[in-house]
Coordinates of C-alpha atoms (C1' of nucleotides) in Angstrom, one line a residue:
Chain A
X1 CA 87.1 102.9 149.3
X2 CA 90.0 104.3 151.0
X3 CA 92.1 101.8 149.2
X4 CA 91.5 103.4 145.9
X5 CA 92.6 106.8 146.9
X6 CA 95.9 107.8 145.3
X7 CA 96.4 104.6 143.6
X8 CA 99.1 104.8 141.1
X9 CA 100.0 102.7 138.2
X10 CA 103.5 103.3 137.0
X11 CA 104.7 101.8 133.9
X12 CA 108.5 101.9 133.6
X13 CA 109.7 103.6 130.4
X14 CA 111.3 100.3 129.2
X15 CA 107.7 99.1 128.3
X16 CA 107.9 101.1 125.1
X17 CA 107.8 98.6 122.4
X18 CA 111.0 99.5 120.5
X19 CA 113.0 99.4 123.6
X20 CA 111.3 96.4 125.1
X21 CA 112.0 93.6 122.8
X22 CA 113.2 91.4 125.6
X23 CA 110.1 92.3 127.6
X24 CA 107.8 91.5 124.7
X25 CA 109.2 88.2 124.5
X26 CA 108.4 87.5 128.2
X27 CA 104.9 88.6 128.1
X28 CA 102.7 87.5 125.3
X29 CA 101.4 90.5 123.5
X30 CA 97.6 90.2 122.9
X31 CA 95.6 93.0 121.4
X32 CA 92.0 93.1 120.6
X33 CA 89.3 95.0 118.6
X34 CA 85.9 94.9 119.9
X35 CA 83.3 95.9 117.3
X36 CA 79.5 96.2 118.1
X37 CA 77.5 94.1 115.7
X38 CA 76.0 97.1 113.8
X39 CA 76.0 95.6 110.4
X40 CA 78.9 97.6 109.0
X41 CA 82.5 98.4 109.5
X42 CA 83.5 102.0 110.0
X43 CA 86.6 103.3 108.5
X44 CA 87.9 104.8 111.6
X45 CA 87.3 101.6 113.4
X46 CA 89.3 99.7 110.9
X47 CA 92.2 102.1 111.4
X48 CA 92.1 101.3 115.1
X49 CA 91.8 97.5 114.2
X50 CA 94.8 97.8 111.8
X51 CA 97.0 99.2 114.5
X52 CA 96.0 96.7 116.9
X53 CA 96.7 94.0 114.3
X54 CA 100.0 95.4 113.4
X55 CA 101.2 95.6 117.0
X56 CA 100.3 92.1 117.7
X57 CA 101.9 90.8 114.4
X58 CA 104.9 92.9 115.0
X59 CA 105.5 91.3 118.4
X60 CA 104.6 87.8 117.3
X61 CA 101.4 88.2 119.5
X62 CA 97.8 87.4 119.1
X63 CA 95.1 89.6 117.7
X64 CA 91.6 89.0 119.1
X65 CA 88.3 89.9 118.0
X66 CA 85.6 90.4 120.6
X67 CA 82.0 91.2 120.0
X68 CA 80.5 94.0 122.2
X69 CA 76.9 93.0 122.0
X70 CA 75.8 93.7 125.5
X71 CA 73.4 96.1 124.3
X72 CA 71.7 94.8 121.3
X73 CA 70.9 91.1 121.3
X74 CA 69.0 90.9 118.2
X75 CA 70.3 89.5 114.9
X76 CA 73.8 89.5 116.1
X77 CA 74.8 86.8 113.5
X78 CA 73.2 88.7 110.8
X79 CA 74.9 92.1 111.7
X80 CA 78.2 90.4 112.4
X81 CA 78.7 88.7 109.0
X82 CA 79.4 92.0 107.1
X83 CA 82.0 92.9 109.8
X84 CA 83.8 89.6 109.6
X85 CA 83.5 89.7 105.9
X86 CA 85.2 93.1 105.9
X87 CA 88.1 92.0 108.1
X88 CA 88.7 89.1 105.8
X89 CA 88.6 91.3 102.7
X90 CA 91.2 93.7 104.3
X91 CA 93.4 90.7 105.3
X92 CA 93.2 91.4 108.9
X93 CA 93.1 87.9 110.4
X94 CA 92.2 87.3 113.9
X95 CA 93.7 84.6 116.1
X96 CA 90.8 84.3 118.4
X97 CA 87.2 85.3 118.2
X98 CA 84.1 84.5 116.3
X99 CA 84.3 81.5 114.1
X100 CA 87.8 80.7 115.2
X101 CA 87.2 80.6 118.8
X102 CA 90.2 80.1 121.2
X103 CA 91.2 79.5 124.7
X104 CA 89.9 82.8 126.3
X105 CA 86.4 82.6 125.1
X106 CA 83.4 83.2 124.9
X107 CA 84.2 86.0 122.6
X108 CA 80.7 87.4 122.6
X109 CA 79.7 89.7 125.6
X110 CA 76.3 88.5 125.5
X111 CA 77.5 85.0 126.5
X112 CA 79.2 86.3 129.7
X113 CA 76.4 87.9 131.6
X114 CA 77.0 85.7 134.6
X115 CA 80.7 86.3 134.6
X116 CA 80.0 90.1 134.8
X117 CA 77.6 89.6 137.5
X118 CA 80.0 87.9 139.6
X119 CA 82.5 90.8 139.0
X120 CA 79.8 93.2 140.2
X121 CA 79.2 91.1 143.3
X122 CA 82.9 91.2 144.0
X123 CA 83.1 95.0 143.7
X124 CA 80.0 95.4 145.9
X125 CA 81.5 93.0 148.6
X126 CA 84.7 95.0 148.5
X127 CA 82.9 98.2 149.0
X128 CA 84.1 99.6 145.8
X129 CA 80.6 99.7 144.3
X130 CA 77.2 100.5 145.8
X131 CA 73.5 99.8 145.1
X132 CA 71.7 103.1 144.2
X133 CA 68.2 104.1 143.8
X134 CA 68.2 107.6 142.3
X135 CA 65.9 108.1 139.4
X136 CA 67.4 109.6 136.1
X137 CA 65.4 112.8 136.8
X138 CA 66.8 113.3 140.2
X139 CA 70.4 112.7 138.9
X140 CA 69.8 115.1 136.1
X141 CA 68.7 117.8 138.5
X142 CA 71.8 117.4 140.5
X143 CA 73.9 117.5 137.2
X144 CA 72.2 120.7 136.1
X145 CA 72.7 122.4 139.4
X146 CA 76.4 121.6 139.3
X147 CA 76.7 122.9 135.9
X148 CA 74.7 126.1 136.8
X149 CA 77.3 126.7 139.5
X150 CA 80.1 126.0 137.0
X151 CA 81.4 123.2 139.1
X152 CA 81.9 119.6 138.1
X153 CA 79.2 117.2 138.9
X154 CA 79.6 115.1 142.0
X155 CA 76.7 112.9 142.9
X156 CA 75.3 113.4 146.5
X157 CA 74.9 109.7 146.9
X158 CA 71.5 110.6 148.6
X159 CA 69.9 107.5 147.2
X160 CA 72.7 105.1 148.0
X161 CA 71.5 102.0 149.8
X162 CA 74.1 101.0 152.4
X163 CA 72.5 97.8 153.4
X164 CA 69.5 95.4 152.5
X165 CA 67.1 97.3 154.6
X166 CA 67.8 100.5 152.9
X167 CA 67.6 98.8 149.6
X168 CA 64.2 97.3 150.4
X169 CA 62.8 100.6 151.7
X170 CA 63.9 102.5 148.6
X171 CA 62.6 99.7 146.3
X172 CA 59.3 100.0 148.1
X173 CA 59.0 103.5 146.8
X174 CA 58.9 102.1 143.4
X175 CA 62.6 102.9 142.6
X176 CA 64.7 100.8 140.5
X177 CA 68.2 100.0 141.8
X178 CA 71.4 100.0 139.8
X179 CA 75.0 99.4 140.8
X180 CA 77.3 102.3 140.9
X181 CA 81.1 102.5 141.3
X182 CA 82.2 103.9 144.6
X183 CA 84.9 106.2 143.1
X184 CA 87.4 107.9 145.2
X185 CA 87.0 111.5 145.7
X186 CA 90.6 112.5 146.7
X187 CA 93.9 111.6 145.2
X188 CA 94.8 111.0 141.6
X189 CA 95.0 108.3 139.0
X190 CA 98.3 107.9 137.2
X191 CA 99.0 105.8 134.3
X192 CA 101.3 105.9 131.3
X193 CA 99.7 106.1 127.9
X194 CA 102.0 104.5 125.3
X195 CA 101.1 107.2 122.9
X196 CA 100.7 110.2 125.1
X197 CA 103.0 109.6 127.9
X198 CA 102.4 110.0 131.6
X199 CA 98.8 110.8 132.5
X200 CA 97.5 112.3 135.8
X201 CA 93.7 112.6 136.4
X202 CA 92.1 113.5 139.7
X203 CA 89.7 111.0 141.0
X204 CA 87.4 113.6 142.1
X205 CA 86.6 114.3 138.4
X206 CA 85.3 110.9 137.9
X207 CA 81.7 109.9 138.2
X208 CA 80.1 107.1 140.2
X209 CA 79.4 105.3 137.0
X210 CA 76.7 102.8 136.6
X211 CA 78.1 99.3 136.0
X212 CA 74.9 97.2 136.3
X213 CA 71.3 98.1 135.3
X214 CA 68.2 97.4 137.4
X215 CA 67.5 94.4 135.1
X216 CA 70.9 92.8 136.0
X217 CA 72.7 93.6 132.7
X218 CA 76.1 95.1 132.8
X219 CA 77.6 98.1 131.1
X220 CA 80.4 98.6 128.8
X221 CA 83.2 99.6 131.3
X222 CA 82.6 96.7 133.5
X223 CA 82.3 94.2 130.7
X224 CA 85.2 95.6 128.8
X225 CA 87.5 95.5 131.8
X226 CA 86.5 92.0 132.7
X227 CA 87.0 90.8 129.2
X228 CA 90.2 92.5 128.8
X229 CA 91.4 90.6 131.8
X230 CA 89.8 87.3 130.9
X231 CA 91.3 87.5 127.4
X232 CA 94.7 88.4 128.8
X233 CA 94.9 91.5 126.8
X234 CA 98.3 92.9 127.2
X235 CA 97.9 96.3 125.3
X236 CA 94.5 98.1 125.1
X237 CA 94.8 100.0 121.8
X238 CA 91.9 102.1 121.0
X239 CA 90.6 105.4 119.9
X240 CA 91.3 108.7 121.8
X241 CA 87.6 109.0 122.8
X242 CA 88.5 106.2 125.4
X243 CA 91.3 108.2 127.1
X244 CA 89.0 109.7 129.6
X245 CA 87.4 106.4 130.2
X246 CA 90.5 104.9 131.4
X247 CA 90.6 106.0 135.0
X248 CA 87.3 104.3 135.7
X249 CA 88.4 101.2 134.0
X250 CA 91.6 101.2 136.0
X251 CA 89.5 101.6 139.1
X252 CA 87.4 98.5 138.2
X253 CA 90.4 96.5 137.2
X254 CA 92.3 97.2 140.4
X255 CA 89.2 96.7 142.5
X256 CA 89.0 93.3 140.9
X257 CA 92.6 92.5 141.5
X258 CA 93.6 92.5 137.9
X259 CA 97.0 93.4 136.6
X260 CA 96.5 96.4 134.3
X261 CA 97.1 96.2 130.6
X262 CA 99.2 98.9 128.8
X263 CA 97.1 101.6 127.3
X264 CA 97.6 103.4 124.0
X265 CA 95.1 105.9 122.7
X266 CA 95.2 106.7 118.9
X267 CA 94.3 110.0 117.5
X268 CA 90.9 110.1 115.9
X269 CA 90.3 109.8 112.2
X270 CA 88.8 113.2 111.4
X271 CA 86.4 114.5 108.8
X272 CA 87.8 115.7 105.5
X273 CA 89.3 119.0 106.0
X274 CA 88.6 119.1 109.7
X275 CA 89.8 117.8 113.0
X276 CA 86.4 116.5 114.2
X277 CA 86.0 112.9 114.6
X278 CA 84.7 111.1 111.5
X279 CA 81.2 110.0 112.3
X280 CA 78.8 107.6 110.4
X281 CA 75.9 110.1 111.1
X282 CA 77.1 113.2 109.4
X283 CA 77.2 112.0 105.9
X284 CA 75.2 114.9 104.6
X285 CA 77.8 117.2 105.9
X286 CA 80.7 115.4 104.3
X287 CA 79.0 115.4 101.0
X288 CA 79.4 119.1 101.0
X289 CA 83.1 118.4 100.7
X290 CA 83.7 118.2 96.9
X291 CA 86.3 115.5 97.1
X292 CA 84.3 113.3 99.4
X293 CA 81.3 114.0 97.2
X294 CA 83.1 112.8 94.1
X295 CA 84.3 109.6 95.7
X296 CA 80.8 108.9 96.9
X297 CA 79.3 109.6 93.5
X298 CA 81.8 107.4 91.8
X299 CA 80.8 104.6 94.2
X300 CA 77.0 105.2 93.7
X301 CA 77.3 105.1 89.9
X302 CA 79.1 101.7 90.0
X303 CA 76.7 100.3 92.6
X304 CA 73.8 101.6 90.5
X305 CA 75.2 100.0 87.3
X306 CA 75.6 96.8 89.3
X307 CA 72.0 96.9 90.3
X308 CA 72.8 97.1 94.1
X309 CA 70.0 98.6 96.2
X310 CA 71.9 101.2 98.2
X311 CA 71.1 104.2 100.4
X312 CA 73.3 106.9 101.8
X313 CA 73.1 105.2 105.1
X314 CA 74.2 101.8 103.9
X315 CA 76.7 102.7 101.2
X316 CA 79.0 105.5 101.5
X317 CA 82.9 106.2 101.9
X318 CA 82.7 106.0 105.7
X319 CA 81.8 102.3 105.4
X320 CA 84.4 99.8 104.5
X321 CA 82.0 97.8 102.3
X322 CA 81.8 100.7 99.9
X323 CA 85.4 100.2 99.0
X324 CA 85.1 96.6 98.3
X325 CA 81.9 97.1 96.2
X326 CA 83.6 99.9 94.1
X327 CA 86.6 97.9 93.3
X328 CA 89.3 99.2 95.6
X329 CA 92.3 97.1 96.4
X330 CA 92.5 96.2 100.1
X331 CA 96.2 96.8 100.1
X332 CA 95.7 100.4 99.0
X333 CA 93.1 101.1 101.6
X334 CA 95.1 99.6 104.3
X335 CA 98.2 101.5 103.2
X336 CA 96.4 104.7 103.3
X337 CA 94.9 103.9 106.6
X338 CA 98.4 103.0 108.0
X339 CA 99.6 106.6 107.3
X340 CA 96.6 108.2 109.1
X341 CA 98.4 108.9 112.4
X342 CA 101.5 107.0 111.8
X343 CA 104.7 107.5 109.8
X344 CA 107.9 105.5 109.7
X345 CA 110.2 108.3 108.4
X346 CA 110.2 111.3 106.2
X347 CA 109.9 109.4 102.9
X348 CA 108.4 105.9 103.1
X349 CA 104.9 105.9 101.6
X350 CA 104.3 102.4 100.4
X351 CA 104.4 99.4 102.6
X352 CA 103.8 95.7 101.9
X353 CA 102.1 93.9 104.7
X354 CA 105.4 92.5 105.7
X355 CA 107.1 95.8 105.8
X356 CA 104.3 97.4 107.8
X357 CA 104.3 94.7 110.3
X358 CA 108.1 94.8 110.5
X359 CA 108.2 98.6 111.0
X360 CA 105.2 99.4 113.0
X361 CA 105.6 100.8 116.5
X362 CA 103.3 102.7 118.9
X363 CA 106.2 105.2 119.5
X364 CA 105.7 106.7 116.1
X365 CA 101.9 107.0 116.3
X366 CA 100.9 110.8 116.3
X367 CA 98.8 112.6 118.8
X368 CA 96.7 114.9 116.8
X369 CA 93.7 113.9 114.7
X370 CA 94.3 113.1 111.2
X371 CA 91.8 114.0 108.6
X372 CA 90.4 111.6 106.1
X373 CA 91.5 112.7 102.6
X374 CA 89.6 111.0 99.7
X375 CA 92.0 112.4 97.1
X376 CA 95.1 110.9 98.7
X377 CA 93.2 107.6 99.2
X378 CA 92.6 107.6 95.5
X379 CA 96.3 108.3 94.8
X380 CA 97.2 105.2 96.8
X381 CA 94.6 103.2 95.1
X382 CA 95.9 104.3 91.8
X383 CA 99.5 103.4 92.6
X384 CA 98.5 99.9 93.8
X385 CA 96.2 99.5 90.7
X386 CA 99.1 100.3 88.3
X387 CA 101.3 97.9 90.0
X388 CA 99.1 95.1 88.7
X389 CA 99.4 93.5 85.4
X390 CA 96.8 94.0 82.6
X391 CA 95.3 90.5 83.1
X392 CA 95.1 91.0 86.9
X393 CA 93.3 94.2 86.4
X394 CA 91.0 92.6 83.8
X395 CA 90.3 89.8 86.3
X396 CA 89.3 92.5 88.9
X397 CA 87.2 94.4 86.4
X398 CA 85.3 91.3 85.0
X399 CA 82.9 91.0 88.0
X400 CA 81.7 94.5 87.5
X401 CA 80.8 94.1 83.8
X402 CA 79.2 90.8 84.7
X403 CA 77.1 92.5 87.3
X404 CA 76.1 95.2 84.9
X405 CA 75.1 92.6 82.4
X406 CA 77.8 93.5 79.9
X407 CA 79.8 90.4 80.1
X408 CA 78.7 86.8 80.3
X409 CA 79.4 84.8 83.4
X410 CA 81.7 82.5 81.5
X411 CA 83.2 84.8 79.0
X412 CA 84.6 83.6 75.7
X413 CA 88.3 84.0 75.1
X414 CA 87.3 86.8 72.6
X415 CA 85.5 88.5 75.3
X416 CA 88.5 88.2 77.6
X417 CA 90.7 89.5 75.0
X418 CA 88.6 92.6 74.5
X419 CA 88.5 93.1 78.2
X420 CA 92.2 93.1 78.4
X421 CA 92.5 95.4 75.4
X422 CA 90.3 97.8 77.0
X423 CA 92.1 97.7 80.3
X424 CA 95.5 98.1 78.6
X425 CA 94.2 101.0 76.5
X426 CA 92.6 102.6 79.7
X427 CA 95.9 102.5 81.5
X428 CA 95.9 104.8 84.5
X429 CA 92.4 105.9 83.8
X430 CA 91.2 102.8 85.4
X431 CA 91.7 103.6 89.1
X432 CA 89.2 101.4 90.8
X433 CA 88.0 98.1 89.2
X434 CA 84.5 99.6 88.9
X435 CA 85.8 102.2 86.6
X436 CA 85.6 99.6 83.8
X437 CA 82.0 100.6 83.6
X438 CA 83.1 103.9 82.1
X439 CA 84.1 102.0 79.1
X440 CA 80.8 100.0 78.6
X441 CA 80.7 101.3 74.9
X442 CA 83.2 98.5 74.0
X443 CA 80.9 95.9 75.5
X444 CA 77.4 96.9 74.1
X445 CA 76.2 95.9 70.7
X446 CA 76.6 98.7 68.0
X447 CA 72.9 99.4 68.0
X448 CA 72.7 99.9 71.8
X449 CA 75.5 102.4 71.8
X450 CA 74.4 105.5 73.8
X451 CA 75.5 109.0 72.8
X452 CA 76.5 111.8 75.1
X453 CA 74.0 114.5 74.0
X454 CA 76.4 117.4 74.4
X455 CA 79.4 115.7 72.7
X456 CA 77.1 114.5 69.9
X457 CA 75.7 118.0 69.3
X458 CA 78.9 119.7 69.5
X459 CA 81.0 117.2 67.3
X460 CA 78.4 116.0 64.9
X461 CA 75.0 117.6 64.7
X462 CA 76.1 121.2 65.0
X463 CA 79.6 120.8 63.6
X464 CA 79.4 122.2 59.9
X465 CA 80.5 119.5 57.5
X466 CA 81.3 116.9 60.2
X467 CA 78.8 114.4 58.8
X468 CA 80.1 114.7 55.3
X469 CA 83.6 114.3 56.3
X470 CA 82.7 111.3 58.3
X471 CA 80.8 109.8 55.3
X472 CA 83.9 110.3 53.0
X473 CA 86.2 108.8 55.8
X474 CA 83.8 105.8 56.2
X475 CA 83.7 105.2 52.5
X476 CA 87.5 104.8 52.4
X477 CA 87.7 102.7 55.6
X478 CA 86.9 99.2 54.1
X479 CA 90.0 99.7 52.0
X480 CA 92.2 99.8 55.2
X481 CA 94.4 96.8 54.8
X482 CA 96.0 96.7 58.2
X483 CA 94.0 97.1 61.3
X484 CA 96.3 98.2 64.1
X485 CA 96.9 101.4 65.8
X486 CA 99.8 102.7 63.7
X487 CA 98.3 101.7 60.4
X488 CA 95.1 103.5 61.4
X489 CA 96.9 106.5 62.4
X490 CA 98.7 106.6 59.0
X491 CA 95.3 106.0 57.3
X492 CA 93.6 108.8 59.1
X493 CA 96.5 111.2 58.5
X494 CA 96.5 110.5 54.8
X495 CA 92.7 111.2 54.8
X496 CA 93.4 114.5 56.6
X497 CA 96.1 115.4 54.0
X498 CA 93.9 114.6 50.9
X499 CA 90.9 116.6 52.4
X500 CA 93.2 119.4 53.4
X501 CA 91.6 119.6 56.8
X502 CA 93.0 119.7 60.3
X503 CA 93.0 116.4 62.3
X504 CA 90.7 117.8 64.9
X505 CA 87.8 118.5 62.5
X506 CA 87.4 114.6 62.0
X507 CA 88.8 112.9 64.8
X508 CA 86.3 114.4 67.5
X509 CA 83.5 113.4 65.2
X510 CA 84.8 110.0 64.9
X511 CA 85.3 109.5 68.5
X512 CA 81.7 110.4 69.2
X513 CA 80.5 108.2 66.4
X514 CA 82.5 105.2 67.7
X515 CA 82.2 105.5 71.4
X516 CA 79.4 107.9 72.0
X517 CA 81.6 110.1 74.0
X518 CA 83.8 113.2 73.7
X519 CA 86.5 111.9 75.8
X520 CA 88.2 108.6 76.1
X521 CA 91.6 106.9 75.5
X522 CA 93.5 106.8 72.3
X523 CA 91.1 106.8 69.2
X524 CA 93.2 104.4 67.3
X525 CA 93.2 101.9 70.2
X526 CA 89.5 102.3 70.3
X527 CA 89.1 101.4 66.7
X528 CA 91.4 98.4 67.0
X529 CA 89.4 97.1 69.9
X530 CA 86.1 97.6 68.1
X531 CA 87.2 96.2 64.7
X532 CA 86.5 97.2 61.3
X533 CA 82.9 96.0 61.1
X534 CA 81.8 97.7 64.3
X535 CA 83.5 100.9 63.3
X536 CA 81.6 101.0 60.0
X537 CA 78.3 100.2 61.7
X538 CA 78.8 102.8 64.4
X539 CA 79.7 105.6 61.9
X540 CA 76.7 104.6 59.7
X541 CA 74.5 104.8 62.7
X542 CA 75.9 108.0 64.1
X543 CA 75.4 109.7 60.7
X544 CA 71.9 108.6 60.5
X545 CA 71.3 109.8 63.9
X546 CA 72.8 113.2 63.1
X547 CA 71.0 113.6 59.9
X548 CA 67.7 112.6 61.2
X549 CA 67.2 115.6 63.5
X550 CA 69.2 118.1 61.3
X551 CA 67.1 121.1 60.4
Chain B
rG1 C1' 80.1 125.0 131.7
rU2 C1' 83.8 121.3 133.9
rC3 C1' 87.9 117.9 133.2
rC4 C1' 91.4 115.9 129.7
rC5 C1' 94.1 115.9 125.1
rC6 C1' 96.1 118.3 120.9
rA7 C1' 98.6 122.3 117.7
rU8 C1' 104.6 122.1 111.3
rC9 C1' 102.4 123.7 103.9
rG10 C1' 95.1 123.0 101.7
rU11 C1' 95.7 117.5 103.5
rC12 C1' 99.0 113.2 105.4
rU13 C1' 103.5 113.9 107.5
rA14 C1' 109.6 114.2 108.8
rG15 C1' 112.1 117.2 112.2
rU16 C1' 110.5 118.1 118.8
rC17 C1' 112.2 113.6 123.7
rU18 C1' 118.6 114.3 122.9
rG19 C1' 118.2 123.1 121.1
rG20 C1' 122.7 124.5 116.4
rC21 C1' 123.3 120.1 110.4
rC22 C1' 116.0 123.6 109.2
rU23 C1' 117.1 130.2 104.6
rA24 C1' 112.0 123.5 107.7
rG25 C1' 112.3 117.7 103.9
rG26 C1' 108.9 114.2 101.5
rA27 C1' 104.0 112.8 99.6
rC28 C1' 99.0 114.0 97.7
rA29 C1' 96.5 118.1 95.8
rC30 C1' 96.9 122.8 93.4
rC31 C1' 99.1 126.5 89.6
rG32 C1' 102.0 127.6 85.1
rC33 C1' 104.7 125.7 80.6
rC34 C1' 105.9 121.6 77.2
rC35 C1' 103.9 117.1 74.8
rU36 C1' 99.1 116.2 72.5
rU37 C1' 93.1 113.9 68.6
rU38 C1' 89.9 114.4 73.7
rC39 C1' 90.6 113.0 78.8
rA40 C1' 94.4 111.0 81.4
rA41 C1' 99.6 110.0 81.9
rG42 C1' 104.5 111.9 81.2
rG43 C1' 108.5 116.0 81.3
rC44 C1' 110.0 120.7 83.3
rG45 C1' 109.0 124.7 86.6
rG46 C1' 106.1 126.9 90.7
rC47 C1' 103.1 128.3 95.1
rA48 C1' 102.6 126.7 100.1
rA49 C1' 103.5 125.8 107.0
rC50 C1' 106.6 126.0 112.5
rA51 C1' 98.9 129.4 115.7
rC52 C1' 100.1 133.9 118.8
rG53 C1' 102.7 136.4 123.0
rG54 C1' 106.3 136.1 126.6
rG55 C1' 110.6 133.9 128.6
rU56 C1' 115.3 130.6 129.1
rU57 C1' 119.8 130.4 125.8
rC58 C1' 125.3 132.5 122.2
rA59 C1' 121.3 129.9 119.4
rA60 C1' 114.3 127.8 119.8
rA61 C1' 109.8 124.4 115.1
rU62 C1' 112.5 122.0 119.2
rC63 C1' 112.7 123.7 126.5
rC64 C1' 109.3 126.7 130.1
rC65 C1' 104.9 129.9 131.0
rG66 C1' 100.6 132.2 129.2
rU67 C1' 96.9 133.1 125.3
rU68 C1' 94.2 131.5 121.3
rG69 C1' 92.2 127.8 118.4
rG70 C1' 90.7 122.7 117.6
rG71 C1' 89.2 117.9 119.5
rG72 C1' 87.6 114.4 123.1
rA73 C1' 84.9 113.0 127.6
rC74 C1' 81.3 114.5 131.2
rA75 C1' 74.7 108.4 129.8
rC76 C1' 71.1 103.0 133.3
rC77 C1' 75.7 104.0 124.6
rA78 C1' 79.8 101.4 123.1

RNA sequence: GUCCCCAUCGUCUAGUCUGGCCUAGGACACCGCCCUUUCAAGGCGGCAACACGGGUUCAAAUCCCGUUGGGGACACCA
């Protein structure tokens, strides 16, 4: 193990991407993202994947997807599908990995157990790892004792088996043997992080990490290091939580005779309004943040209307699927995520894919955690949504109406026209495509219109004279010759003049009668969309309803 | 507890390496006012930050030291 002491890894400064254009042409840039098949894609993970993808694309390299399934072997295919789907939805294409394969496969760790085992044997043979028979309890006692002394834990190596005889003897006691790294206890590990700069860590602070379990399966650090080498990963770009894992991986890599990749550790994506890493397990806490809760609620309402069976665990704003099902634009989400920990300059906010690929560099990645801000995400979404034409937005909205049973699978051209009218009238109020469900009143039969109880009471039932005014207005309505917004405005204003009333004393009642709601887009637009017949029917029905329960 | 990392408006950030152009710029949010049939949108205006303390220097957001605060890691998880 003496070999390991004081090993240094010096990357020359010219390896920084912006200064290394020539270098990058010589070495093929290969980055990777290695999700566990958990069944969903975490928003923080996507940000990491995005930076890997951008770095590879910027340098004309390759982006690789590898599946870290050493631990759970069940239903990998099933749990993988939503992840691959998420990547495709976001437009993050991978050059090698599941379904596309490639020259450096297999891309599933579960398929490489033999390969890892050979690496373990190599480390064992080189004296860089050892067989160990300590029980978890014994180890824990040593850990506790070190902590009580306020010192860092250093394993006593008491149950280390130096040879086969010792191993047999310890095994005879009923102990299970694992393989541990024989970490150096003097000297320091040096490496350059492309985000953080030069790093120096004392080897003595490192543990004798387990790399292989008693059952022969291997652990993350070993598998990951071997894979990065096998897949010729040039730049390991990952979350900051891995920064302190780096020395042990360097130890493994060097022990195996590998050239080291470059490392870049990205700042964490943090909770809304906090610097704590965003986690999938703390949803209840995030829901106490009003903005996060509002975003979540919006999604839940849309999913509910679509008849999706969702739970907090499977459907929330920490999971990428949430955004697709709510009707977000992938470009908006990606653009927002890009700016979480990276900025080009002091003013550029919006990037096309081409622009972000062209301008991305690790040099401009920040070091401090960036908190996830649902409000700013919505602002990006709104911007991207407004950049689309009415018919594009209508196309995005249609599936939501279909899913809620408000629009036929094959809509008639009249249906389509109505949808476009509603989308146009809604304008910037339609932020995510699922928001179309806020305007369901334009897609339900007149008799099925639901009334907002509060608005109905305020504007019709309890507003003195409202019903009578509505009746007189409706009586004149069939005489309206032109049925467009400006004609209707003139018509209503004439009515107001004749009646000698303020416009507010009829228009609110009319809105509730026609749409069931106290708020909405322009009333004349609403009338045009509904048509004369519907308007009359709805006013009649509202008056009946108001009179029926009047004292 | 130990080790490592980090620190500019409420949030995302520019500026820090290469000290002066910074009475600190932009965006989102927020607060007024205007417009207005509601809700939005729009127009105009506004509030708001260099964590703290020492140095170095003619000059510090920028360099150095310390403090505080925050985060991450200390698994037979990944």
